Coordinates of C-alpha atoms in Angstrom, one line a residue:
X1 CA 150.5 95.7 137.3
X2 CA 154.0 94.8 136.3
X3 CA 154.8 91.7 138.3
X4 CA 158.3 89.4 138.6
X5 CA 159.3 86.9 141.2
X6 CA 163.4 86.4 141.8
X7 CA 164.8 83.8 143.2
X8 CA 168.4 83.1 144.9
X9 CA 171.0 80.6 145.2
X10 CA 169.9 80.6 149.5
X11 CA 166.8 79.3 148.5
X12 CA 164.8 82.7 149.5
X13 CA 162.9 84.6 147.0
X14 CA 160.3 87.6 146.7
X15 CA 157.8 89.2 144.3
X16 CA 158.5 93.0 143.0
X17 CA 155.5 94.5 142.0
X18 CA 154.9 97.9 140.5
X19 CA 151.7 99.7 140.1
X20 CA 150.5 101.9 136.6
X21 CA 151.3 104.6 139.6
X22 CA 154.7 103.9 139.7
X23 CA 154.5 102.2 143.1
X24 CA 156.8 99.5 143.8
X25 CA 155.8 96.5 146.1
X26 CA 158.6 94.0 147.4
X27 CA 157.0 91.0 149.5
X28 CA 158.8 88.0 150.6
X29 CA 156.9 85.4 152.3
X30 CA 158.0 83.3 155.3
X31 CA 155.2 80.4 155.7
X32 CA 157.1 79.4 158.8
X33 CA 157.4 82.8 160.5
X34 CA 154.8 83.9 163.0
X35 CA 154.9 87.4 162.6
X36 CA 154.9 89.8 159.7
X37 CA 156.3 93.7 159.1
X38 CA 155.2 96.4 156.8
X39 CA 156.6 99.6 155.5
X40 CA 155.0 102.0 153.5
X41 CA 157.8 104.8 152.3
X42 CA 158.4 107.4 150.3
X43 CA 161.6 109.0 148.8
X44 CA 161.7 112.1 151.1
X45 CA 163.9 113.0 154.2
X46 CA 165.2 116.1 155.7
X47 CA 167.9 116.8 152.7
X48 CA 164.8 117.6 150.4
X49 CA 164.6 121.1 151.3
X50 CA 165.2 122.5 148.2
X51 CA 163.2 121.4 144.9
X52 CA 161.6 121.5 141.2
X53 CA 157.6 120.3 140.1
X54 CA 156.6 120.5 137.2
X55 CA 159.7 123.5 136.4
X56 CA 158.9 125.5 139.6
X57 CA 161.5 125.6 142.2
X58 CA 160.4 125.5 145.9
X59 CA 162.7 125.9 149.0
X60 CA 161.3 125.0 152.4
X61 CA 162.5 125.3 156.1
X62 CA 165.0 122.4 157.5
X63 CA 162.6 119.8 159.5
X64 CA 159.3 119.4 157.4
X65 CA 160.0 116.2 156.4
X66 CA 160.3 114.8 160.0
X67 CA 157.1 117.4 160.7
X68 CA 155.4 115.9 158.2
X69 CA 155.7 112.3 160.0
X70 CA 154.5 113.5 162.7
X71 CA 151.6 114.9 161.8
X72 CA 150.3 112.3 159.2
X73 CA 149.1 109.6 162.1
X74 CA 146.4 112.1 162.7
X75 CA 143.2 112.0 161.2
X76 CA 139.4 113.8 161.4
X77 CA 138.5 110.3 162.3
X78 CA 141.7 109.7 165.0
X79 CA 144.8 108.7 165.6
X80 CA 146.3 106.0 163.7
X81 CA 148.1 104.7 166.8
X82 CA 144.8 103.9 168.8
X83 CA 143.7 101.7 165.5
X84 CA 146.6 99.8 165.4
X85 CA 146.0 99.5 170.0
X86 CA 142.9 97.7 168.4
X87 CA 144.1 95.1 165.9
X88 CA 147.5 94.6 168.7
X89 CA 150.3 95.7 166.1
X90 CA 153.1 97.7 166.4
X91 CA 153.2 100.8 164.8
X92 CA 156.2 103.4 164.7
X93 CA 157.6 105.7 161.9
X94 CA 160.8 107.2 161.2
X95 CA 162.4 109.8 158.8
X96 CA 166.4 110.2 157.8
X97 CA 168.2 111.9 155.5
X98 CA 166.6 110.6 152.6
X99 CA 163.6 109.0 153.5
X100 CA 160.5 108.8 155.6
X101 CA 158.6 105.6 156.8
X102 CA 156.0 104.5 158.4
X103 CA 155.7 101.0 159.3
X104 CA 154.2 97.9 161.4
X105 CA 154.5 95.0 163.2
X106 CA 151.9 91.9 164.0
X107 CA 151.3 88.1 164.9
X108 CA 147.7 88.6 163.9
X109 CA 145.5 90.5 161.6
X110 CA 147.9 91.2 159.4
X111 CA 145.2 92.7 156.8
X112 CA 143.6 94.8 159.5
X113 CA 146.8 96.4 160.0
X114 CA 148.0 96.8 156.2
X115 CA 144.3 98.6 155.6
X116 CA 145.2 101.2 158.9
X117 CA 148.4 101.7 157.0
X118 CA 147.5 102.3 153.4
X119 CA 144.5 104.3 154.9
X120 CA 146.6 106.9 157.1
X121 CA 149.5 107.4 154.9
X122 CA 147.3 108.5 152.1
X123 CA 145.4 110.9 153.9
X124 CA 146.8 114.2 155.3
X125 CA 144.8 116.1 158.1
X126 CA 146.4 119.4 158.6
X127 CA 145.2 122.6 160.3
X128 CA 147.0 125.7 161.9
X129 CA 146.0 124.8 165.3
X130 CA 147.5 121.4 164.7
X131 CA 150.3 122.2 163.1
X132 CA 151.0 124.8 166.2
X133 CA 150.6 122.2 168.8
X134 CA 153.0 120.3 166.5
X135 CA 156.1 122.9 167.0
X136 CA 155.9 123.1 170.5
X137 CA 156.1 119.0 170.9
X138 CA 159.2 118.8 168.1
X139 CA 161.0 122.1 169.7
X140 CA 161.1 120.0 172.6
X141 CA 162.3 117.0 171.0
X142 CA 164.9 119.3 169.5
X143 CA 166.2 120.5 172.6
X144 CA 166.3 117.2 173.8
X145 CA 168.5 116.0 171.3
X146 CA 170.9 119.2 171.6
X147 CA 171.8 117.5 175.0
X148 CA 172.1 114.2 173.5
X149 CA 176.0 113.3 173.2
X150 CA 176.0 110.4 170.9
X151 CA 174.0 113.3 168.2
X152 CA 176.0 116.1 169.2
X153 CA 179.0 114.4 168.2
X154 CA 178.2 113.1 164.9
X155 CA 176.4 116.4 163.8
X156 CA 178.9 118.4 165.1
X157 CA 181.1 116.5 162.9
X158 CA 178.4 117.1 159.8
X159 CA 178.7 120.6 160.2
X160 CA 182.2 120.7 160.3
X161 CA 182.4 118.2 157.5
X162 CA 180.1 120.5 154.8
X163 CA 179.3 123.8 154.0
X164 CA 176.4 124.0 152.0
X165 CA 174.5 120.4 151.8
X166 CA 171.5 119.7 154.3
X167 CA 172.7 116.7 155.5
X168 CA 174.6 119.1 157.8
X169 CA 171.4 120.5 159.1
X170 CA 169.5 118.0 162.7
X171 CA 167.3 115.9 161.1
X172 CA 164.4 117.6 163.1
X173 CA 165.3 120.7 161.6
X174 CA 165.7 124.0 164.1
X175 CA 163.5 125.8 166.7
X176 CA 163.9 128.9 163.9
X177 CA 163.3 126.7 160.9
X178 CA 160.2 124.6 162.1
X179 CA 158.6 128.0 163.5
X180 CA 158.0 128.7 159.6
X181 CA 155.8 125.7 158.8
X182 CA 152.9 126.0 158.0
X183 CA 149.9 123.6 157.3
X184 CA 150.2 125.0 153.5
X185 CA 153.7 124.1 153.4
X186 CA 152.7 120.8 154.6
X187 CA 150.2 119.8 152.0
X188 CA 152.7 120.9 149.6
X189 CA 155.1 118.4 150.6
X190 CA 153.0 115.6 150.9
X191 CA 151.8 116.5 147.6
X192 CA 155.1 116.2 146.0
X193 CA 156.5 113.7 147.4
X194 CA 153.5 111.3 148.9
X195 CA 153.2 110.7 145.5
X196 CA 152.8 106.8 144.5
X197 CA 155.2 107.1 141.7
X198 CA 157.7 108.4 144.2
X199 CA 156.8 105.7 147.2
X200 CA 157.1 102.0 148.0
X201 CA 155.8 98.8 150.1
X202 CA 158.0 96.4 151.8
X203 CA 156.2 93.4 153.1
X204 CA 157.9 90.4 154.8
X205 CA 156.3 88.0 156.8
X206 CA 153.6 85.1 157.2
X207 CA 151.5 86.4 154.2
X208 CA 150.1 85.9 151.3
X209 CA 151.7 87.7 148.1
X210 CA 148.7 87.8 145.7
X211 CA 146.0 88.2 148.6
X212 CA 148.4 91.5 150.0
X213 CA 148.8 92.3 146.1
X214 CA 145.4 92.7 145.9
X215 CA 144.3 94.8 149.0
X216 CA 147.2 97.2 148.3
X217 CA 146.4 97.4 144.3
X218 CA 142.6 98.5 145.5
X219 CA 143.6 100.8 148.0
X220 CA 146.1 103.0 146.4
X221 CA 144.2 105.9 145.2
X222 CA 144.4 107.8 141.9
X223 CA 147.0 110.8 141.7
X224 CA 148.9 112.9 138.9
X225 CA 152.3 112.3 138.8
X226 CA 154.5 115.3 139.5
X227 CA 157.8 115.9 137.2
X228 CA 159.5 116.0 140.8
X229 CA 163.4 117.2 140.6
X230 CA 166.0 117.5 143.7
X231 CA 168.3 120.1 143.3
X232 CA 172.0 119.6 144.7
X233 CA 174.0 121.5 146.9
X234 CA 176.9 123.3 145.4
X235 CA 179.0 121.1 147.9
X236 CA 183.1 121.9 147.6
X237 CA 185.2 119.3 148.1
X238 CA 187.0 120.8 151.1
X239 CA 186.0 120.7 154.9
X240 CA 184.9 123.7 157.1
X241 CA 187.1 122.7 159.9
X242 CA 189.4 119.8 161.1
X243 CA 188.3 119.5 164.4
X244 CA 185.1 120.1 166.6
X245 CA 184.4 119.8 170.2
X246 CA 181.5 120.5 173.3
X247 CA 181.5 119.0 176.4
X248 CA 178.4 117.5 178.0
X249 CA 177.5 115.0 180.6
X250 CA 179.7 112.1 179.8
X251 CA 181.9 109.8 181.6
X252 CA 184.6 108.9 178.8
X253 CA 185.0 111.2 175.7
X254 CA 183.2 110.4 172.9
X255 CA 184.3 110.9 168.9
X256 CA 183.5 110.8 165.0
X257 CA 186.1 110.8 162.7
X258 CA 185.3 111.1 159.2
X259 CA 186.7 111.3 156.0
X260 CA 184.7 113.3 154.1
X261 CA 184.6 112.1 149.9
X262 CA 184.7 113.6 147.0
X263 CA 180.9 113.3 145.2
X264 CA 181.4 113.0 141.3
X265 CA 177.7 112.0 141.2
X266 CA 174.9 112.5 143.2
X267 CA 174.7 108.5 144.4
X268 CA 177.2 105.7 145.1
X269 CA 176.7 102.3 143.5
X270 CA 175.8 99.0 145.2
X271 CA 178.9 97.8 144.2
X272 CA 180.7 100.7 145.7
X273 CA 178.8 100.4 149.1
X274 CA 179.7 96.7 149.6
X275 CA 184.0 97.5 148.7
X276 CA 183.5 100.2 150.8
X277 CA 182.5 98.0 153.9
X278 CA 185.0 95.7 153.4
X279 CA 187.2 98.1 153.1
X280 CA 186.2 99.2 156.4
X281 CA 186.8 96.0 157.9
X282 CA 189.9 94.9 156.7
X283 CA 190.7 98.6 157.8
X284 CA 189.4 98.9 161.4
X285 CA 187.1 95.7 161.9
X286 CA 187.5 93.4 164.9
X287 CA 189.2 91.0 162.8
X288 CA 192.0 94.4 161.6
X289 CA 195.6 94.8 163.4
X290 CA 194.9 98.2 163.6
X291 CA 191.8 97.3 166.2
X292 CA 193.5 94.7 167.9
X293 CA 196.1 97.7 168.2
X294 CA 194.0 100.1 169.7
X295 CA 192.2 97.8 172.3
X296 CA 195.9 96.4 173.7
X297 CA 196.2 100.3 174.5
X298 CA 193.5 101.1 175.0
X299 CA 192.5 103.4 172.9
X300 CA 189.3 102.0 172.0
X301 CA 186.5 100.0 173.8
X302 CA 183.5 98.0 172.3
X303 CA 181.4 100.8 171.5
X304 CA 183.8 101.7 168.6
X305 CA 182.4 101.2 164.9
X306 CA 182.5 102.3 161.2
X307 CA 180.3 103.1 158.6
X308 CA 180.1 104.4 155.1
X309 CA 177.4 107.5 155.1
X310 CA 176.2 108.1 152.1
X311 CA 173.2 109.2 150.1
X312 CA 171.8 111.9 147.3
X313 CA 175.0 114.0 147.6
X314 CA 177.0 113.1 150.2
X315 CA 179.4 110.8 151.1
X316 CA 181.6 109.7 154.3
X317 CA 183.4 107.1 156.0
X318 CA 183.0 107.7 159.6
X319 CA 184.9 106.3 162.6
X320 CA 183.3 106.7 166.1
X321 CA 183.6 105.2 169.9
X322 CA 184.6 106.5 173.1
X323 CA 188.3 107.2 173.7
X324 CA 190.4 108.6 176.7
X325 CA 192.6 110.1 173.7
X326 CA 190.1 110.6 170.7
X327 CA 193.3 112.5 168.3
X328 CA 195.3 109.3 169.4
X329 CA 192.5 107.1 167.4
X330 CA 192.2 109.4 164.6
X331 CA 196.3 109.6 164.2
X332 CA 196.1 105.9 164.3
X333 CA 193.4 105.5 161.7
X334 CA 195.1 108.0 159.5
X335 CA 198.4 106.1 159.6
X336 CA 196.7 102.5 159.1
X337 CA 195.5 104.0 155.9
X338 CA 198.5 105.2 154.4
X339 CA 199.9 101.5 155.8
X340 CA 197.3 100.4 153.6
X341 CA 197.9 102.6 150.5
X342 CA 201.7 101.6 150.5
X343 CA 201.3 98.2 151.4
X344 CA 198.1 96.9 150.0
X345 CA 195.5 94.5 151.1
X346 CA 196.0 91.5 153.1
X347 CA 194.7 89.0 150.8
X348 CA 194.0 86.3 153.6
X349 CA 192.4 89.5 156.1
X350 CA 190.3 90.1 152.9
X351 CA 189.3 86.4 152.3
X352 CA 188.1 86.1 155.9
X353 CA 186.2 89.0 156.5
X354 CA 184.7 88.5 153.1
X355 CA 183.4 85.1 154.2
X356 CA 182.1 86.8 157.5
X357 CA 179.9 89.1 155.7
X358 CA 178.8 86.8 153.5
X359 CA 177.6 84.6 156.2
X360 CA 175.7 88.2 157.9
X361 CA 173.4 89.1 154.7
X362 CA 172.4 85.6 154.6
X363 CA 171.4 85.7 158.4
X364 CA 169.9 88.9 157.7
X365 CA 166.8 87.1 156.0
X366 CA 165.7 85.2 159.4
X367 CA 164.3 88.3 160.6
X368 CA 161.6 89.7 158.8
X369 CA 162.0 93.4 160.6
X370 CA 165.5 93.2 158.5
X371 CA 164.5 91.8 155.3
X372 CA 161.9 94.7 154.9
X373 CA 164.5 97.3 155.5
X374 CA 166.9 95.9 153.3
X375 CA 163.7 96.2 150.8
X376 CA 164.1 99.7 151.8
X377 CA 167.3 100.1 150.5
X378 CA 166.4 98.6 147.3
X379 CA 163.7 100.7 146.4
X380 CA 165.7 103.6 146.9
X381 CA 168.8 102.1 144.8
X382 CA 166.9 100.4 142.3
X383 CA 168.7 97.1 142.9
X384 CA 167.7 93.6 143.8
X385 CA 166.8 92.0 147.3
X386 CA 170.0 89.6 146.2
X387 CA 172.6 91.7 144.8
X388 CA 174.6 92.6 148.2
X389 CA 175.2 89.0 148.3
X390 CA 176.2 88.5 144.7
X391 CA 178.9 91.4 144.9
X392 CA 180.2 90.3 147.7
X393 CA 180.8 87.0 146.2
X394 CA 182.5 88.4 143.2
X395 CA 184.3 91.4 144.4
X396 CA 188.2 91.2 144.4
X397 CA 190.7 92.9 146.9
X398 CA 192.1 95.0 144.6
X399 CA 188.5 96.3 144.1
X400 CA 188.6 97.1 147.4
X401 CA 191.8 98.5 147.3
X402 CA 190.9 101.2 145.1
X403 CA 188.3 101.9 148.0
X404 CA 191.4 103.7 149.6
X405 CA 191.5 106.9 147.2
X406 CA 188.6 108.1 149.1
X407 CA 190.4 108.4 152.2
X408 CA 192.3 111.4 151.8
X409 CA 193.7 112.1 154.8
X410 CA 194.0 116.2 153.9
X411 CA 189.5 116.0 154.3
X412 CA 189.2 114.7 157.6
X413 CA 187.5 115.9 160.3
X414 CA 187.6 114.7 164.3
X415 CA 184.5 115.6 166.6
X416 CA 185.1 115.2 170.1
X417 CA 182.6 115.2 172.8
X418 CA 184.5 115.9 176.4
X419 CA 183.7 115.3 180.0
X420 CA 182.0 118.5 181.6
X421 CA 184.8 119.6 184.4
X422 CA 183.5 120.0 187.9
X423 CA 180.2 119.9 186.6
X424 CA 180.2 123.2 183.7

């Protein structure tokens, strides 16, 4: 075992681990915290549909990631969520785009718990009775989300956004694509990509780093590692369409707007992440004239945001809230950037919402449910627990004023989600 401890200028630090598997462990210990969270995660979400081992290529239907969640609580022996009902922790799972994990919660027994975890994510139970059972409970899940207007409009705007990457395609997959799942395809899956070399451990919490070390090091069993290679969409730079819209049960209409970027490699830096949220404050933030703009007439209410969506491939600044006048919003945003492009960046704007989001990733590490999902993030990026807060620190405003370029207003796209009229 490889083992290093880090240490920060906020007085936190943690212990990164990796195993002769290639599993990484990030644990950082609060003594003074009552409770403690786990995740145990792998490199594998619902864009990984197509793929190379070992030189062969395999393509697989849109959804088996998030099937393959689903299915991994149960066991010959039961169900993973009835253990943790015995020890009294808190156990949920979740996949994305580009990962899957499975994770816990406790006050108490924090070892009991970790052994249910490392024990149930390393052992697959399928069968084609199971797996049937399965598509039935996900179809509906499916169908329930096709009603849902806060999904509709953002993957409405993913579909309009890209042509040929996954990340267009419902996380769940489709009634069509999940029908073709099979238990084979399942242990195929897991096989590739349940692999330790290809997984992590985020721990924070009232625990103890060498005792945790140790239980994990013992439990993780033996497996070949897999010359595992993702294969990229031939994703143009273009968008299918400018604007979307449906109308469902709402009471205000509800957007996305999205600039969709141009992808030169398959991932952004961490450097490139923090200008970009800067960027997005100084841009639209609550702090921004252009927000302060929109709420005098508005435009906008509470419930508006930005993010930059990114992962292996893709790339997007997205804009979304409920409007009366949704292409009002997105003219607005559009005009505030070339305001920006022409004009530059408010140095003091820059200064102060800088400071702000300095002072939010150091508040980030009171809560141990966010500390172990910002581990997350590392051990997909391959960066330190600290580095956010060291680049923003040292980045400038003009780095984030070269941030702009990839807003190009000529690759957006505006999904709208309307009121259903006299109830149709």
């Amino acid at each position: 075992m490889i083992k290093q401890t880090f240490e920060s200028e906020i007085g936190e630090s943690y212990v990164k681990a990796v195993l002769p598997s290639g599993l990484q462990i990030f644990i950082l210990e609060k003594p003074q915290y009552s409770s403690s969270y786990a995740i145990f995660g792998t490199k594998y979400g619902s864009i990984d549909t197509a793929f190379s081992v070992n030189g062969e290529k395999v393509c697989v239907p849109e959804g088996i990631a998030h099937f393959l969640e689903h299915k991994l609580f149960e066991s010959e022996d039961g169900d993973a969520f009835t253990k943790y009902a015995e020890t009294g922790g808190y156990a949920n799972a979740f996949t994305s785009f580009d990962r899957t994990c499975y994770l816990f919660s406790c006050s108490d027994r924090f070892y009991d718990n970790l052994a249910i975890l490392l024990n149930f994510v390393q052992s697959p139970y399928f069968t084609e009775q199971t797996v049937k059972k399965e598509q039935g409970i996900i179809g509906q899940e499916i169908r329930m989300y096709d009603d849902s207007p806060s999904w509709r409009v953002m993957f409405n705007m993913l579909l309009a956004m890209y042509r040929e990457h996954p990340v267009r395609i419902d996380i769940a997959g489709t009634e069509e694509s999940i029908a073709k799942i099979d238990a084979a395809l399942l242990y195929k899956c897991y096989e590739t990509f349940y692999n330790p070399s290809n997984m992590f451990i985020c721990i924070a919490g009232n625990i103890d780093t060498d005792k945790a070390l140790k239980q994990i090091e013992s439990a993780i069993r033996p497996c070949e590692c897999a010359e595992l290679e993702r294969i990229t969409a031939n994703e143009p730079d273009t968008v299918c369409s400018g604007y979307t819209e449906q109308s469902l049960e709402v009471a205000i209409p509800m957007f996305c707007f999205g600039y969709k970027e141009t992808v030169e490699k398959p991932e952004r830096t961490l450097k490139e992440k923090v200008c970009t949220s800067l960027l997005l404050e100084v841009l639209a933030g609550d702090a921004s004239p252009l927000y302060a703009r929109l709420v005098k007439e508005g435009l906008i209410n509470d419930e508006f945001d930005s993010e930059y969506f990114t992962g292996y491939g893709y790339s997007s600044v997205i804009f979304s809230g409920e409007s009366s006048d949704p292409k009002r919003v997105a003219a607005e945003i559009s005009a505030e950037v070339e305001r920006l492009k022409t004009e530059g960046i408010d140095k003091k704007l820059f200064s102060a919402v800088r400071r702000r989001m300095y002072g939010d990733a150091v508040r980030r590490f009171n809560n141990v449910e966010g500390i172990a999902m910002q581990m997350v993030d590392c051990a997909m990026s391959d960066c330190g627990l600290f580095d956010e807060i060291k680049y923003i620190k040292s980045v400038t405003s003009d780095d984030v004023y070269r941030r702009l370029s990839l807003l190009d207003n000529e690759k957006t796209v505006l999904s709208v989600i309307n009121p259903k009229e006299n109830g149709k």
